[in-house]
Amino acid sequence: MVQQTLAGSRIRERRVMAGLRQAELARLVGISGSYLNLIEHNRRRIGGKLLNDIAQALNVEPSLLSEGAEAALLSALRVAAAEAEAVAVELERGDEFAGRFPGWAALISEQHKRLRSLEHTAATLTDRLTHDPHLATSVHEMLTMVTAIRSTAGILVDTKEIEPEWRNRFHRNLNEDSQRLAEGAEQLVAYLDDAGDASAGMTLPLEEVEGMLEAHKFRFDNLVNATPDELSTFVSNQAQLTSDAARDMAMAVVRQLRADARLLSLDMLERQVKAGNVDPAQIATDYGVPLSAVMRRLAAVSDIMLSMPMGLVMCDASGTLMLRKSVEGFAIPRFSGACPKWPLFQALSRPMQALRQTVTMTGREAKRFDCYAVSEPIGTIQVNVAPLYHSFMLIVPLEAAGPAEAEVGSSCRVCPLEKCEGRREPSLLADVG
């Protein structure tokens, strides 16, 4: 039912709000009560002079009667209805409902947004509670102190005769352990209070750095010619960075991305893109620059140069993810370990060798990606000292459908694959007995 045919419902609603009878409104606009009744029940179209006369009689703008609810509100109601699988919703009457009861419609829309926000917060906190190393360490320390206090108290209760020296020692231990327990509990509560805000709970330095990088879209071309003091001032002024550790990490990352911008300017990459070349290996060969620099640079500028932005992920030799630029359809875990089948980790076993693999990310909407990966040594090469490596993976979305060369997941905990030799923990989404 189109919006124009629902003008009658809005007229009836406004008439009731104005305290007018149907006959009174019909008399004011010069039509019969029966005809107004047909209009109010959406059985007669209305427009032109009659619509203006009714709007004037009801003391409202004609657009409020003819246009009805905002498209955004109707869209929000449809989304809420689509997600309410257990409730039969009359979708075809959504516009009528919004037109007659705009306040209630806005309330439903607002509550739906609130529910989605709470679900996101719950998911974030669940992930944090499950995998946050800081939280796990804090809880372990508290349990250790509780056990020590329980053991000392048990000795004092069960032992009838204790020498004064040992009794004093036990009392002192109880006092010290209980103080540490109280301090640990206060710190844990403060940490959880901060983590409760899913949008602002970036309590780890790496999370703060990622927030700063996302705010700047991983691009720092404006800092190419900045002096060391200007660079330091820039990092110090970033609101996302709340600790010295975060600022130190951010400085290292910004220096790296700035160095990439010096090697590959926007003009250089734009020429490659216009020529149809977005192959990082070919670009690295054309300009004689490290492949990892090309991958980082493409991920940074793809948002403004390409129709489909590219993602990036980096890990150290332990496999710990240290840098993330997400891309739609390729889920990168924040706290838990990533899928071991990613080319990112395969590159660690073949240093300095460029890898390329087409993968399909499992999930409700399986999407295909070209993944380029390479690991390169960090620091200075020394004699008889094994080098350390960082591995980088560029994630390139593919538009065309095709056969999956390899299926990968985000992390084992949320991977739906039933059979996987790389699985290290049970999945919440698959029966992997």
CSV table of N, CA and C in Angstrom, one decimal, residues 290-389:
chain,number,residue,atom,x,y,z
A,290,PRO,N,60.0,-2.8,-1.1
A,290,PRO,CA,59.7,-4.1,-0.5
A,290,PRO,C,58.2,-4.4,-0.7
A,291,LEU,N,57.9,-5.7,-0.8
A,291,LEU,CA,56.5,-6.1,-1.0
A,291,LEU,C,55.6,-5.7,0.2
A,292,SER,N,56.2,-5.8,1.4
A,292,SER,CA,55.4,-5.5,2.6
A,292,SER,C,54.9,-4.1,2.6
A,293,ALA,N,55.8,-3.2,2.1
A,293,ALA,CA,55.5,-1.7,2.0
A,293,ALA,C,54.3,-1.5,1.0
A,294,VAL,N,54.4,-2.2,-0.1
A,294,VAL,CA,53.3,-2.1,-1.1
A,294,VAL,C,52.0,-2.6,-0.5
A,295,MET,N,52.0,-3.7,0.2
A,295,MET,CA,50.8,-4.2,0.8
A,295,MET,C,50.2,-3.3,1.8
A,296,ARG,N,51.0,-2.7,2.7
A,296,ARG,CA,50.5,-1.8,3.7
A,296,ARG,C,50.0,-0.5,3.0
A,297,ARG,N,50.7,-0.1,1.9
A,297,ARG,CA,50.3,1.1,1.3
A,297,ARG,C,48.9,0.9,0.5
A,298,LEU,N,48.8,-0.2,-0.2
A,298,LEU,CA,47.6,-0.5,-0.9
A,298,LEU,C,46.4,-0.6,0.1
A,299,ALA,N,46.6,-1.2,1.2
A,299,ALA,CA,45.5,-1.3,2.2
A,299,ALA,C,45.1,0.1,2.7
A,300,ALA,N,46.1,1.0,2.8
A,300,ALA,CA,45.8,2.4,3.3
A,300,ALA,C,45.0,3.2,2.3
A,301,VAL,N,45.4,3.1,1.0
A,301,VAL,CA,44.8,4.0,0.0
A,301,VAL,C,43.7,3.4,-0.8
A,302,SER,N,43.4,2.1,-0.6
A,302,SER,CA,42.4,1.5,-1.3
A,302,SER,C,41.0,2.1,-1.0
A,303,ASP,N,40.8,2.6,0.1
A,303,ASP,CA,39.5,3.2,0.5
A,303,ASP,C,39.2,4.4,-0.4
A,304,ILE,N,40.2,5.1,-0.9
A,304,ILE,CA,39.9,6.3,-1.7
A,304,ILE,C,40.2,6.0,-3.2
A,305,MET,N,40.9,4.9,-3.6
A,305,MET,CA,41.2,4.7,-5.0
A,305,MET,C,40.4,3.6,-5.6
A,306,LEU,N,40.0,2.6,-4.8
A,306,LEU,CA,39.3,1.4,-5.4
A,306,LEU,C,37.9,1.3,-4.9
A,307,SER,N,37.1,0.6,-5.7
A,307,SER,CA,35.7,0.5,-5.4
A,307,SER,C,35.5,-0.5,-4.2
A,308,MET,N,36.4,-1.4,-4.0
A,308,MET,CA,36.4,-2.3,-2.9
A,308,MET,C,37.6,-2.2,-2.0
A,309,PRO,N,37.5,-1.6,-0.8
A,309,PRO,CA,38.7,-1.5,0.0
A,309,PRO,C,39.4,-2.8,0.3
A,310,MET,N,40.7,-2.7,0.6
A,310,MET,CA,41.5,-3.9,0.9
A,310,MET,C,41.7,-3.9,2.4
A,311,GLY,N,41.9,-5.1,3.0
A,311,GLY,CA,42.2,-5.3,4.4
A,311,GLY,C,43.7,-5.6,4.6
A,312,LEU,N,44.1,-5.6,5.8
A,312,LEU,CA,45.5,-5.9,6.2
A,312,LEU,C,45.6,-6.5,7.6
A,313,VAL,N,46.5,-7.4,7.7
A,313,VAL,CA,46.7,-8.0,9.1
A,313,VAL,C,48.2,-8.3,9.2
A,314,MET,N,48.7,-8.1,10.4
A,314,MET,CA,50.1,-8.4,10.6
A,314,MET,C,50.3,-9.2,11.9
A,315,CYS,N,51.3,-10.1,11.9
A,315,CYS,CA,51.6,-10.8,13.1
A,315,CYS,C,53.1,-10.9,13.3
A,316,ASP,N,53.5,-11.2,14.5
A,316,ASP,CA,54.9,-11.4,14.8
A,316,ASP,C,55.2,-12.9,14.7
A,317,ALA,N,56.4,-13.3,15.0
A,317,ALA,CA,56.8,-14.7,14.9
A,317,ALA,C,56.1,-15.7,15.7
A,318,SER,N,55.4,-15.2,16.8
A,318,SER,CA,54.6,-16.1,17.7
A,318,SER,C,53.2,-16.3,17.1
A,319,GLY,N,52.9,-15.6,16.1
A,319,GLY,CA,51.5,-15.7,15.5
A,319,GLY,C,50.5,-14.7,16.1
A,320,THR,N,51.0,-13.8,17.0
A,320,THR,CA,50.1,-12.9,17.7
A,320,THR,C,49.8,-11.7,16.7
A,321,LEU,N,48.5,-11.5,16.5
A,321,LEU,CA,48.1,-10.4,15.6
A,321,LEU,C,48.4,-9.0,16.2
A,322,MET,N,49.1,-8.2,15.5
A,322,MET,CA,49.6,-6.9,16.0
A,322,MET,C,49.0,-5.7,15.2
A,323,LEU,N,48.5,-5.9,14.1
A,323,LEU,CA,48.0,-4.8,13.3
A,323,LEU,C,46.8,-5.3,12.4
A,324,ARG,N,45.7,-4.6,12.5
A,324,ARG,CA,44.5,-5.0,11.7
A,324,ARG,C,43.9,-3.9,11.0
A,325,LYS,N,43.6,-4.1,9.8
A,325,LYS,CA,42.7,-3.2,9.0
A,325,LYS,C,41.6,-4.1,8.4
A,326,SER,N,40.4,-4.0,9.0
A,326,SER,CA,39.4,-5.0,8.7
A,326,SER,C,38.8,-4.7,7.3
A,327,VAL,N,38.2,-5.7,6.7
A,327,VAL,CA,37.5,-5.5,5.4
A,327,VAL,C,36.2,-6.4,5.5
A,328,GLU,N,35.1,-5.9,4.9
A,328,GLU,CA,33.8,-6.5,5.1
A,328,GLU,C,33.9,-8.0,4.6
A,329,GLY,N,33.4,-8.9,5.4
A,329,GLY,CA,33.3,-10.3,5.0
A,329,GLY,C,34.5,-11.1,5.5
A,330,PHE,N,35.6,-10.5,5.9
A,330,PHE,CA,36.8,-11.2,6.4
A,330,PHE,C,36.9,-10.9,7.9
A,331,ALA,N,36.4,-11.8,8.7
A,331,ALA,CA,36.4,-11.5,10.2
A,331,ALA,C,37.8,-11.7,10.8
A,332,ILE,N,38.3,-10.7,11.5
A,332,ILE,CA,39.6,-10.8,12.1
A,332,ILE,C,39.4,-10.7,13.6
A,333,PRO,N,39.7,-11.8,14.4
A,333,PRO,CA,39.4,-11.8,15.8
A,333,PRO,C,40.2,-10.8,16.5
A,334,ARG,N,39.7,-10.3,17.6
A,334,ARG,CA,40.3,-9.2,18.4
A,334,ARG,C,41.2,-9.8,19.5
A,335,PHE,N,40.7,-10.8,20.2
A,335,PHE,CA,41.4,-11.4,21.3
A,335,PHE,C,41.8,-12.8,21.1
A,336,SER,N,41.0,-13.7,20.5
A,336,SER,CA,41.3,-15.1,20.4
A,336,SER,C,42.3,-15.2,19.2
A,337,GLY,N,42.9,-16.4,19.1
A,337,GLY,CA,43.8,-16.7,18.0
A,337,GLY,C,43.1,-16.9,16.7
A,338,ALA,N,43.8,-16.5,15.6
A,338,ALA,CA,43.2,-16.5,14.3
A,338,ALA,C,43.3,-17.9,13.7
A,339,CYS,N,42.6,-18.1,12.6
A,339,CYS,CA,42.6,-19.4,11.9
A,339,CYS,C,44.1,-19.7,11.4
A,340,PRO,N,44.6,-20.9,11.8
A,340,PRO,CA,46.0,-21.3,11.4
A,340,PRO,C,46.1,-21.5,9.9
A,341,LYS,N,45.0,-21.6,9.1
A,341,LYS,CA,45.1,-21.8,7.7
A,341,LYS,C,45.3,-20.5,6.9
A,342,TRP,N,45.4,-19.4,7.5
A,342,TRP,CA,45.6,-18.1,6.8
A,342,TRP,C,47.0,-18.1,6.2
A,343,PRO,N,47.1,-17.6,5.0
A,343,PRO,CA,48.5,-17.5,4.4
A,343,PRO,C,49.4,-16.7,5.2
A,344,LEU,N,48.9,-15.8,6.1
A,344,LEU,CA,49.7,-15.0,7.0
A,344,LEU,C,50.7,-15.8,7.8
A,345,PHE,N,50.2,-17.0,8.3
A,345,PHE,CA,51.0,-17.8,9.1
A,345,PHE,C,51.8,-18.8,8.3
A,346,GLN,N,51.4,-19.1,7.1
A,346,GLN,CA,52.2,-20.0,6.2
A,346,GLN,C,53.4,-19.2,5.8
A,347,ALA,N,53.3,-17.9,5.7
A,347,ALA,CA,54.5,-17.1,5.2
A,347,ALA,C,55.6,-17.1,6.3
A,348,LEU,N,55.3,-17.4,7.5
A,348,LEU,CA,56.3,-17.4,8.6
A,348,LEU,C,57.3,-18.6,8.4
A,349,SER,N,56.8,-19.6,7.8
A,349,SER,CA,57.7,-20.8,7.6
A,349,SER,C,58.5,-20.7,6.3
A,350,ARG,N,58.2,-19.6,5.5
A,350,ARG,CA,58.9,-19.4,4.2
A,350,ARG,C,59.3,-17.9,4.1
A,351,PRO,N,60.2,-17.5,5.0
A,351,PRO,CA,60.6,-16.0,5.0
A,351,PRO,C,61.0,-15.5,3.6
A,352,MET,N,60.6,-14.3,3.3
A,352,MET,CA,61.0,-13.5,2.1
A,352,MET,C,60.4,-14.1,0.9
A,353,GLN,N,59.5,-15.2,1.0
A,353,GLN,CA,58.8,-15.7,-0.2
A,353,GLN,C,57.4,-15.2,-0.3
A,354,ALA,N,57.1,-14.6,-1.4
A,354,ALA,CA,55.7,-14.0,-1.5
A,354,ALA,C,54.7,-15.1,-1.8
A,355,LEU,N,53.6,-15.1,-1.1
A,355,LEU,CA,52.6,-16.1,-1.3
A,355,LEU,C,51.3,-15.5,-1.7
A,356,ARG,N,50.5,-16.2,-2.5
A,356,ARG,CA,49.2,-15.7,-3.0
A,356,ARG,C,48.3,-16.9,-2.9
A,357,GLN,N,47.1,-16.7,-2.3
A,357,GLN,CA,46.1,-17.8,-2.2
A,357,GLN,C,44.7,-17.2,-2.3
A,358,THR,N,43.8,-17.9,-3.0
A,358,THR,CA,42.4,-17.5,-3.0
A,358,THR,C,41.7,-18.3,-1.9
A,359,VAL,N,41.0,-17.6,-1.0
A,359,VAL,CA,40.4,-18.3,0.1
A,359,VAL,C,38.9,-17.9,0.2
A,360,THR,N,38.1,-18.7,0.8
A,360,THR,CA,36.7,-18.4,1.1
A,360,THR,C,36.6,-18.3,2.6
A,361,MET,N,36.1,-17.2,3.1
A,361,MET,CA,35.9,-17.0,4.6
A,361,MET,C,34.5,-17.7,4.9
A,362,THR,N,34.5,-18.7,5.7
A,362,THR,CA,33.3,-19.4,6.1
A,362,THR,C,32.4,-18.5,6.9
A,363,GLY,N,31.1,-18.8,6.8
A,363,GLY,CA,30.1,-18.0,7.5
A,363,GLY,C,28.8,-18.0,6.8
A,364,ARG,N,27.9,-17.1,7.3
A,364,ARG,CA,26.6,-17.1,6.7
A,364,ARG,C,26.6,-16.6,5.3
A,365,GLU,N,27.5,-15.6,5.0
A,365,GLU,CA,27.7,-15.1,3.6
A,365,GLU,C,29.1,-15.4,3.2
A,366,ALA,N,29.4,-16.6,2.8
A,366,ALA,CA,30.8,-16.9,2.4
A,366,ALA,C,31.3,-16.0,1.3
A,367,LYS,N,32.4,-15.4,1.5
A,367,LYS,CA,33.0,-14.5,0.5
A,367,LYS,C,34.4,-14.9,0.1
A,368,ARG,N,34.8,-14.6,-1.1
A,368,ARG,CA,36.1,-15.0,-1.6
A,368,ARG,C,37.1,-13.8,-1.6
A,369,PHE,N,38.3,-14.2,-1.3
A,369,PHE,CA,39.4,-13.1,-1.2
A,369,PHE,C,40.7,-13.7,-1.8
A,370,ASP,N,41.4,-12.8,-2.4
A,370,ASP,CA,42.8,-13.0,-2.8
A,370,ASP,C,43.7,-12.6,-1.6
A,371,CYS,N,44.5,-13.4,-1.1
A,371,CYS,CA,45.3,-13.1,0.0
A,371,CYS,C,46.8,-13.1,-0.4
A,372,TYR,N,47.5,-12.0,-0.3
A,372,TYR,CA,48.9,-11.9,-0.5
A,372,TYR,C,49.6,-11.9,0.8
A,373,ALA,N,50.7,-12.7,1.0
A,373,ALA,CA,51.4,-12.7,2.3
A,373,ALA,C,52.9,-12.8,2.1
A,374,VAL,N,53.6,-12.2,3.0
A,374,VAL,CA,55.1,-12.3,3.0
A,374,VAL,C,55.6,-12.0,4.4
A,375,SER,N,56.6,-12.6,4.8
A,375,SER,CA,57.3,-12.3,6.1
A,375,SER,C,58.7,-11.8,5.9
A,376,GLU,N,59.0,-10.8,6.6
A,376,GLU,CA,60.3,-10.1,6.4
A,376,GLU,C,61.0,-9.9,7.8
A,377,PRO,N,62.3,-10.0,7.8
A,377,PRO,CA,63.0,-9.8,9.1
A,377,PRO,C,62.9,-8.4,9.6
A,378,ILE,N,63.0,-8.3,11.0
A,378,ILE,CA,62.9,-7.0,11.6
A,378,ILE,C,64.2,-6.8,12.4
A,379,GLY,N,64.6,-5.5,12.5
A,379,GLY,CA,65.8,-5.2,13.3
A,379,GLY,C,67.1,-5.5,12.4
A,380,THR,N,68.2,-5.4,13.0
A,380,THR,CA,69.5,-5.5,12.3
A,380,THR,C,69.9,-7.0,12.3
A,381,ILE,N,70.3,-7.5,11.1
A,381,ILE,CA,70.8,-8.8,11.0
A,381,ILE,C,72.2,-9.0,11.6
A,382,GLN,N,72.3,-9.9,12.6
A,382,GLN,CA,73.6,-10.1,13.3
A,382,GLN,C,74.1,-11.5,13.1
A,383,VAL,N,75.4,-11.7,13.2
A,383,VAL,CA,76.0,-13.0,13.0
A,383,VAL,C,75.6,-13.9,14.1
A,384,ASN,N,75.3,-15.2,13.7
A,384,ASN,CA,74.9,-16.2,14.7
A,384,ASN,C,73.7,-15.9,15.6
A,385,VAL,N,72.9,-14.9,15.1
A,385,VAL,CA,71.7,-14.6,15.9
A,385,VAL,C,70.5,-14.7,14.9
A,386,ALA,N,69.6,-15.6,15.3
A,386,ALA,CA,68.4,-15.9,14.4
A,386,ALA,C,67.6,-14.6,14.3
A,387,PRO,N,67.2,-14.2,13.1
A,387,PRO,CA,66.4,-13.0,13.0
A,387,PRO,C,65.0,-13.3,13.4
A,388,LEU,N,64.3,-12.2,13.8
A,388,LEU,CA,62.8,-12.3,14.1
A,388,LEU,C,62.1,-11.7,12.8
A,389,TYR,N,60.9,-12.2,12.7
A,389,TYR,CA,60.1,-11.9,11.5
A,389,TYR,C,58.7,-11.3,11.8
